[in-house]
Coordinates of C-alpha atoms and ligand atoms in Angstrom, one line a residue:
X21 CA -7.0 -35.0 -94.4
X22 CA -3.7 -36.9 -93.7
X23 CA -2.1 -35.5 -96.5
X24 CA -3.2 -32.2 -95.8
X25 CA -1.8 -32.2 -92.1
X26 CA 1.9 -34.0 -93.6
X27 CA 1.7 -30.9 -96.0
X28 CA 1.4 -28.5 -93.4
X29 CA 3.3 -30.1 -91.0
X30 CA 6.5 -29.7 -93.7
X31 CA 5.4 -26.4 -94.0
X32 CA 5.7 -25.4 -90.9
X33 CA 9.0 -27.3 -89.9
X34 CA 11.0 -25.8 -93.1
X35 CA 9.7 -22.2 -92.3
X36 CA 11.9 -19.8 -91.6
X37 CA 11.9 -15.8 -90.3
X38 CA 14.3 -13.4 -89.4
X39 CA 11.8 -10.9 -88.1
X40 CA 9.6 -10.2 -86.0
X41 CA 6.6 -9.1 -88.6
X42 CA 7.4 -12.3 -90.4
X43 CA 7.1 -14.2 -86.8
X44 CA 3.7 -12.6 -86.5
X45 CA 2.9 -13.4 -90.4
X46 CA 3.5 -17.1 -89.5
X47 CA 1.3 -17.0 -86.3
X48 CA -1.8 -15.1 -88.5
X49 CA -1.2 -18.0 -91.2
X50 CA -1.0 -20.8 -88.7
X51 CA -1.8 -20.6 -85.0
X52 CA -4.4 -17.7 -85.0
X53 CA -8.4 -18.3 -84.7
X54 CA -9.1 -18.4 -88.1
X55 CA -5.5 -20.1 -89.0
X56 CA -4.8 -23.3 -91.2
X57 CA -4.3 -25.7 -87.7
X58 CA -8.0 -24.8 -86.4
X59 CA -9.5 -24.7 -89.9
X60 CA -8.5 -28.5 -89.6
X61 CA -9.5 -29.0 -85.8
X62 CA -12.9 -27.6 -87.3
X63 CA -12.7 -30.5 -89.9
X64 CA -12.0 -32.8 -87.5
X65 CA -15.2 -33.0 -86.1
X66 CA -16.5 -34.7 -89.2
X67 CA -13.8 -36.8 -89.0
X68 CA -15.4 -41.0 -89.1
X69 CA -15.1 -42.5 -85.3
X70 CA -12.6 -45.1 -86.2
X71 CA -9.7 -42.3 -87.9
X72 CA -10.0 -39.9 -85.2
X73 CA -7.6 -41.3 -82.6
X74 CA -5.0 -41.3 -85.2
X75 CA -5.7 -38.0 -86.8
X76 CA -6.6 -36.5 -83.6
X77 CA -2.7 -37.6 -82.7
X78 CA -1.3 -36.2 -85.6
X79 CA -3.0 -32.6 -85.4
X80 CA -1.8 -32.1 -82.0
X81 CA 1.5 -33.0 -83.2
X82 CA 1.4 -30.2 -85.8
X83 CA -0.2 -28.1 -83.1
X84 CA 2.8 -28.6 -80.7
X85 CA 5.3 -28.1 -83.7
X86 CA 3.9 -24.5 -84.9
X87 CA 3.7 -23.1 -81.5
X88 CA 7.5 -24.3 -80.8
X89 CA 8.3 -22.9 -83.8
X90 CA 6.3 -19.9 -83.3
X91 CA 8.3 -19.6 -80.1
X92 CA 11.7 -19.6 -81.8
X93 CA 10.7 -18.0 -84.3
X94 CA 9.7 -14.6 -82.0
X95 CA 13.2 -15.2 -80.2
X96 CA 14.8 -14.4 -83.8
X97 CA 12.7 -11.3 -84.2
X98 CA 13.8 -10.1 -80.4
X99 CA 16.9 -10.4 -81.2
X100 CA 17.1 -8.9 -84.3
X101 CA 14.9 -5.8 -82.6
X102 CA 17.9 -5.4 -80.2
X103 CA 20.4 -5.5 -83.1
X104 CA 18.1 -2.5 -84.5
X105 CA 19.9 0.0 -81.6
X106 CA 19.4 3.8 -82.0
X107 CA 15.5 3.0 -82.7
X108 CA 13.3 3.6 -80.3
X109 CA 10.1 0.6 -80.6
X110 CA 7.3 2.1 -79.6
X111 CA 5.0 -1.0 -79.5
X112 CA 7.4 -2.4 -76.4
X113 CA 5.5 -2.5 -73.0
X114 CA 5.8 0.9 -71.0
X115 CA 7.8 0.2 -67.4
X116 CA 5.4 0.9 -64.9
X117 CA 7.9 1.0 -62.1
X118 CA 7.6 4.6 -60.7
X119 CA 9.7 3.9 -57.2
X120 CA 8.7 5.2 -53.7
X121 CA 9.3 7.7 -51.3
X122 CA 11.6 6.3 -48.2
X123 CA 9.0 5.1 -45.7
X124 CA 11.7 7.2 -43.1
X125 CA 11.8 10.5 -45.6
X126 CA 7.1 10.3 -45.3
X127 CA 7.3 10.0 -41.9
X128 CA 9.4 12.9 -41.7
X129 CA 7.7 15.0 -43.9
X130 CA 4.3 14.0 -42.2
X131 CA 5.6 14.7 -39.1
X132 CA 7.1 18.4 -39.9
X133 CA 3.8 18.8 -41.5
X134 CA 1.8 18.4 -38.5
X135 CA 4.0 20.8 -36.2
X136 CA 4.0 23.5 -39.2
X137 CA 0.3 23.9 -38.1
X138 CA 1.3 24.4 -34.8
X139 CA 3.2 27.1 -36.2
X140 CA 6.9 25.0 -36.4
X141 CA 9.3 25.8 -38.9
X142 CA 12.1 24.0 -39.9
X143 CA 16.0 24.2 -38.5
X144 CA 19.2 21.7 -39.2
X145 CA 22.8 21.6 -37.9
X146 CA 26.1 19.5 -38.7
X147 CA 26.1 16.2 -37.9
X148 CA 29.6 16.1 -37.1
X149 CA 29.0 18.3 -33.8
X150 CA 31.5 19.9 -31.0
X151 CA 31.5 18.9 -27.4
X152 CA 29.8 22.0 -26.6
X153 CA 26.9 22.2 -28.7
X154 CA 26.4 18.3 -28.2
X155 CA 27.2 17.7 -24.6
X156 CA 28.2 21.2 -22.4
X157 CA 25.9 23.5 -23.1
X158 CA 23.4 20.9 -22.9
X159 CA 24.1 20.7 -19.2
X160 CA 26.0 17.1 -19.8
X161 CA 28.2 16.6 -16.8
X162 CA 31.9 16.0 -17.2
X163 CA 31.5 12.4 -16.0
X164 CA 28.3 11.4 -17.7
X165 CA 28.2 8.4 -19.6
X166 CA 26.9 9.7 -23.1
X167 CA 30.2 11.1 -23.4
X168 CA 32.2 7.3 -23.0
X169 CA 33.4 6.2 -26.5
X170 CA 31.2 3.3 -25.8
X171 CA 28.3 5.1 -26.7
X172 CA 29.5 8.1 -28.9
X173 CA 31.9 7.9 -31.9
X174 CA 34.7 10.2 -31.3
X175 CA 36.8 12.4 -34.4
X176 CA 39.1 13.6 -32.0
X177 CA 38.9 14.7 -28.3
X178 CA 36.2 17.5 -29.0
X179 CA 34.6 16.4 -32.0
X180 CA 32.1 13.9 -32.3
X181 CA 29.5 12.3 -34.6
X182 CA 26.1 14.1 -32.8
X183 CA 24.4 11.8 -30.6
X184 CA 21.2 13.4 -30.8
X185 CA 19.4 16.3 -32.3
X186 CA 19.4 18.6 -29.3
X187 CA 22.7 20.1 -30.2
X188 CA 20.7 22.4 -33.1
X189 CA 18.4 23.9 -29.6
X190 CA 21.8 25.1 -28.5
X191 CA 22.7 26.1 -32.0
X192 CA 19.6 28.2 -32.9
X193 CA 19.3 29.8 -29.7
X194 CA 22.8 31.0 -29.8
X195 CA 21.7 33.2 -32.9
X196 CA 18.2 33.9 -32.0
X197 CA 16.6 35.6 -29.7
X198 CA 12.7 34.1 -28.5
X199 CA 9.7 33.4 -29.7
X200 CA 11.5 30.2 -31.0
X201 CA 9.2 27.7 -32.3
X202 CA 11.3 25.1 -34.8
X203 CA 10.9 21.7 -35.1
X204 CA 15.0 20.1 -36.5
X205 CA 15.1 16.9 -38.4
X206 CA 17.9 15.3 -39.1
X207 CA 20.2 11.9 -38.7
X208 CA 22.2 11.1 -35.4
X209 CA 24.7 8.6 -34.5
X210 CA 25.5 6.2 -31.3
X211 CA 28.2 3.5 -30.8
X212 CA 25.1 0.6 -30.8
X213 CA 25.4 -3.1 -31.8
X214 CA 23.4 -3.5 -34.8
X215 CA 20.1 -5.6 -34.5
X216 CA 16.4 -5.8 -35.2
X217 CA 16.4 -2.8 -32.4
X218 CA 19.1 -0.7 -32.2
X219 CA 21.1 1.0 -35.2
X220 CA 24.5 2.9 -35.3
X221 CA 22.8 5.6 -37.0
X222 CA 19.1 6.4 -36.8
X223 CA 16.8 9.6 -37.1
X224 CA 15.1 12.1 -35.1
X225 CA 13.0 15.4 -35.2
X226 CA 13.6 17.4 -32.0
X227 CA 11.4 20.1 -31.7
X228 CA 11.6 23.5 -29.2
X229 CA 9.2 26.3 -28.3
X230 CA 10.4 29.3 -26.1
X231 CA 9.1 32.2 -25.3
X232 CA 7.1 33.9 -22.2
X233 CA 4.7 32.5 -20.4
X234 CA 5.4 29.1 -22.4
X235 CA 4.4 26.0 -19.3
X236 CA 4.4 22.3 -19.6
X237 CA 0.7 22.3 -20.4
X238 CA 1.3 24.2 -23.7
X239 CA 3.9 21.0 -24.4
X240 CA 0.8 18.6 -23.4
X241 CA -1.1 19.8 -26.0
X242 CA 0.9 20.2 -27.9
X243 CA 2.4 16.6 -28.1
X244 CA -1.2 15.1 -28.1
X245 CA -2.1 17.1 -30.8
X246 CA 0.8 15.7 -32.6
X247 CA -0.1 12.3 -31.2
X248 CA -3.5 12.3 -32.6
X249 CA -2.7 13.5 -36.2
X250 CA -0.3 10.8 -36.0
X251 CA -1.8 8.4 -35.2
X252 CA -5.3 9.0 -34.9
X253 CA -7.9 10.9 -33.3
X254 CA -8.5 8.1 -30.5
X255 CA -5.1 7.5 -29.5
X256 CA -4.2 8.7 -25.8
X257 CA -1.0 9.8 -24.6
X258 CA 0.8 9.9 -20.7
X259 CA 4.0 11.4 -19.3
X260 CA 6.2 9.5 -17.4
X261 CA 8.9 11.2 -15.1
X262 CA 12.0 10.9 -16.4
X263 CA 15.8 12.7 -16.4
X264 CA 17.6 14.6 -19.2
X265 CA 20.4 17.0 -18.5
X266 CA 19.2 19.8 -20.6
X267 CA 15.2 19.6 -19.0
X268 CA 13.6 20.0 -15.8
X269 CA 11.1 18.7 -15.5
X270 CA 11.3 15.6 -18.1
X271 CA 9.4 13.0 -18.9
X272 CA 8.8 10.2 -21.7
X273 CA 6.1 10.0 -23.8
X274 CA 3.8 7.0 -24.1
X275 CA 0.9 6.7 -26.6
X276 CA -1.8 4.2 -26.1
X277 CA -0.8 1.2 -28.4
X278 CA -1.5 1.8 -31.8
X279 CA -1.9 -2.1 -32.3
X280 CA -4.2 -3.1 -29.7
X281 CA -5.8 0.3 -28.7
X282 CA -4.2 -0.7 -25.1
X283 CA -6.0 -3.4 -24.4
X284 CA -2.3 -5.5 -24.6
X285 CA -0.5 -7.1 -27.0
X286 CA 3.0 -8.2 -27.6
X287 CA 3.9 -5.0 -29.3
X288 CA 3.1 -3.0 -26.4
X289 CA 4.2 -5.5 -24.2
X290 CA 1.0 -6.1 -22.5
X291 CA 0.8 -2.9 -21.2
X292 CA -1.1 -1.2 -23.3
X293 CA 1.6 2.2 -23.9
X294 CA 4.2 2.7 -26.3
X295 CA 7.0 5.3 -25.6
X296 CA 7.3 7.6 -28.5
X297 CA 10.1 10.5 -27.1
X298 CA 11.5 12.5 -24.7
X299 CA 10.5 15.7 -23.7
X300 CA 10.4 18.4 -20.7
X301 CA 11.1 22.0 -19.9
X302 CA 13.9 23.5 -21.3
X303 CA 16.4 24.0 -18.7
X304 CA 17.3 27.3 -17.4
X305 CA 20.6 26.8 -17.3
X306 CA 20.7 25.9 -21.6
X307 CA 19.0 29.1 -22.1
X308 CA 21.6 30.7 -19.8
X309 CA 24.5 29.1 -21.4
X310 CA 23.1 30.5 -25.0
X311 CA 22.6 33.8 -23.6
X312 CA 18.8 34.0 -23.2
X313 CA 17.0 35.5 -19.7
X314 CA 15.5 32.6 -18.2
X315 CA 13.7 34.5 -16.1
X316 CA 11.8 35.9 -18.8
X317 CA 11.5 33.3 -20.9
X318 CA 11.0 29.5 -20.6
X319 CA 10.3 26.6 -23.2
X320 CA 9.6 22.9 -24.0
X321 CA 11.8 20.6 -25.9
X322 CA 10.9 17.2 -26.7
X323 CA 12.8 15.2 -29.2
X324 CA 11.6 11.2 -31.0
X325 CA 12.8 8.8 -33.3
X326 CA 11.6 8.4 -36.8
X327 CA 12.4 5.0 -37.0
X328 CA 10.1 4.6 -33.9
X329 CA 7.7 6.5 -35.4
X330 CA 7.6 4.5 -38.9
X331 CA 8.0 1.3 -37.0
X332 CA 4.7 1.7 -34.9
X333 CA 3.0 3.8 -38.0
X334 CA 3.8 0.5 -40.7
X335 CA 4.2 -2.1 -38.7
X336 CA 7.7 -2.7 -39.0
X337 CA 9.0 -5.4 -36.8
X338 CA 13.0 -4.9 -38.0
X339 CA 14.8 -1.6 -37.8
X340 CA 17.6 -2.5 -40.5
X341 CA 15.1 -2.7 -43.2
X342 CA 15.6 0.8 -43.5
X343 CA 18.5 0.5 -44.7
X344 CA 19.2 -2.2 -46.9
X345 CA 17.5 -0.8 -49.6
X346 CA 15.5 -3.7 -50.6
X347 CA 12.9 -2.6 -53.4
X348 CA 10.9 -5.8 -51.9
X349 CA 10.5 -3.1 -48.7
X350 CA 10.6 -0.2 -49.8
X351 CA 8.0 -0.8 -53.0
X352 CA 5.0 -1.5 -50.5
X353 CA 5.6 2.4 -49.7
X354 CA 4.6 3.6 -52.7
X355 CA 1.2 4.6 -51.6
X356 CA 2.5 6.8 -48.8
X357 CA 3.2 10.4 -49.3
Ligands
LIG424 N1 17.8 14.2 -26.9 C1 17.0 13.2 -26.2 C2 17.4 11.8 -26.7 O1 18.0 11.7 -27.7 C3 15.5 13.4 -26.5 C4 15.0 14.7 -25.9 C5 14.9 15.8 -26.7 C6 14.5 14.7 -24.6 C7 14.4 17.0 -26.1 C8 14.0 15.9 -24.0 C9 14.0 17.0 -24.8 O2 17.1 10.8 -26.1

């Protein structure tokens, strides 16, 4: 049986193979189940008590030596199948790495989804945005501090980087006379430090309905409707007073915490709410300023953040993970629509 092992042992050392089918041959001869090295292994066992420490020593040894050589031997026949360019090998693994929609661009389409079965369709505007369509007609004040360059990047005295999405109400309501009912998406800008909670660029869907007859209850529904598709059918939502130029009456938006169901945790601060958006009645004087009676007609605006949205949807505790593009991130999306 020595002999026999020495024999193979040389065998093996000296082989050689510049393929990869001639790798494989040597694997068949040598290494498989019913190869030469456990043909011997299988002799072994009969094998006298006293020889088997030393022939059990010297098996292993040819063991070890085929599979190293095995292993350099499929390196040869890898390389050589890259050498081979221009064909196609079909036996090579298929990539199973499909990608992901943006967690931001789901949201989005989730959340246009919902308000389309409210009867919402879909508007955009520039991003790069005049003073009037961002600020004046918007009821913005000469003096108000939106309109510092500490919170706005300026192009030049009258143009700016939109600072919200409420500059496409004035935009479509210049060009259209009510029923409005649109819902506009789109990405908005503010002179921010960056950090886990504030971006210098993030996302929002504003939404507007005018017409007649159209009272802040409609926009309570409406918005917990929204909530509840959203973020399901238990979650509760309350309006706090608030102040924007371009509503009257305005309020923000709270939903009961998705986390704890508002019983209190450090996501909802320990109060139980999270604020979602803004919203309120469309001020007469916008409708004015884009030519629309406003005694005839009246309308609700509201206006949130998809990053909020996504954040409190997925559990993201850092805003800039949206984007840095890290596949790490974004590949746990892949389930999402
Ligand atoms: N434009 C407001 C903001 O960016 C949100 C808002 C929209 C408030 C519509 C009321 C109505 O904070």
């Amino acid at each position: 049986m020595k002999d026999k092992i020495g024999a193979l042992l040389e065998e093996v050392e000296k082989y050689t193979a510049g393929t990869a089918q001639q790798a494989e041959e040597f694997r068949l001869k040598f290494l498989s189940r019913k190869g030469q090295i456990n043909d011997l292994f299988e002799e072994f066992k009969t094998v006298a008590p006293e020889l088997k420490r030393e022939i059990g020593q010297m098996l292993n040894k040819l063991r070890n030596s085929a599979e190293e050589k095995f292993k350099s031997l499929q390196e040869a026949g890898g390389a050589e199948k890259q050498n081979d360019s221009g064909k196609v090998d079909l036996t090579l693994p298929v990539n199973h790495f499909t990608g992901a929609r943006h967690p931001l661009a789901s949201v989005r389409k989730e959340i246009l989804a919902i308000f389309s079965r409210l009867g919402f369709t879909v508007a955009d505007g520039p991003e790069i945005e005049d003073d009037w369509h961002n600020f004046s007609a918007l009821n913005f004040p000469e003096e108000h501090p939106a309109r510092d360059m500490q919170d706005t990047f300026f192009i030049d005295h009258e143009i700016a980087l939109r600072t919200h999405t409420s500059s496409v109400q004035v935009r479509v309501l210049e060009h259209t006379q009510p029923p409005v009912r649109i819902v506009m998406p789109g990405r908005v800008y503010r002179n921010e430090a960056i950090s886990a909670r504030a971006h210098c660029f993030f996302h929002q869907v504003e939404g507007l309905y005018v017409d007649k007859g159209v009272s802040f209850a409609d926009m309570k529904q409406a918005l917990l409707y929204f909530s509840r598709e959203m973020f399901g059918s238990k979650t509760e939502i309350r309006l706090r007073p608030s102040y924007f130029p371009f509503t009257e009456p305005s309020a923000e938006m709270d939903i009961s915490c998705t986390i704890c169901g508002g019983k209190g945790c450090n996501v909802c601060k320990y109060s139980g709410w999270v604020e979602i958006m803004g919203c309120g009645m469309v001020d007469p004087s916008v409708l004015e300023n884009c030519k629309i009676d406003s005694k005839t007609y009246s309308g609700f605006a509201f206006g949130m953040g998809i990053e909020r949205i996504t954040m409190l949807k997925y559990e993201v505790k850092d805003l800039r993970l949206f984007s840095e593009n890290d596949v790490r991130f974004l590949a746990q999306f892949k389930s999402t629509i």
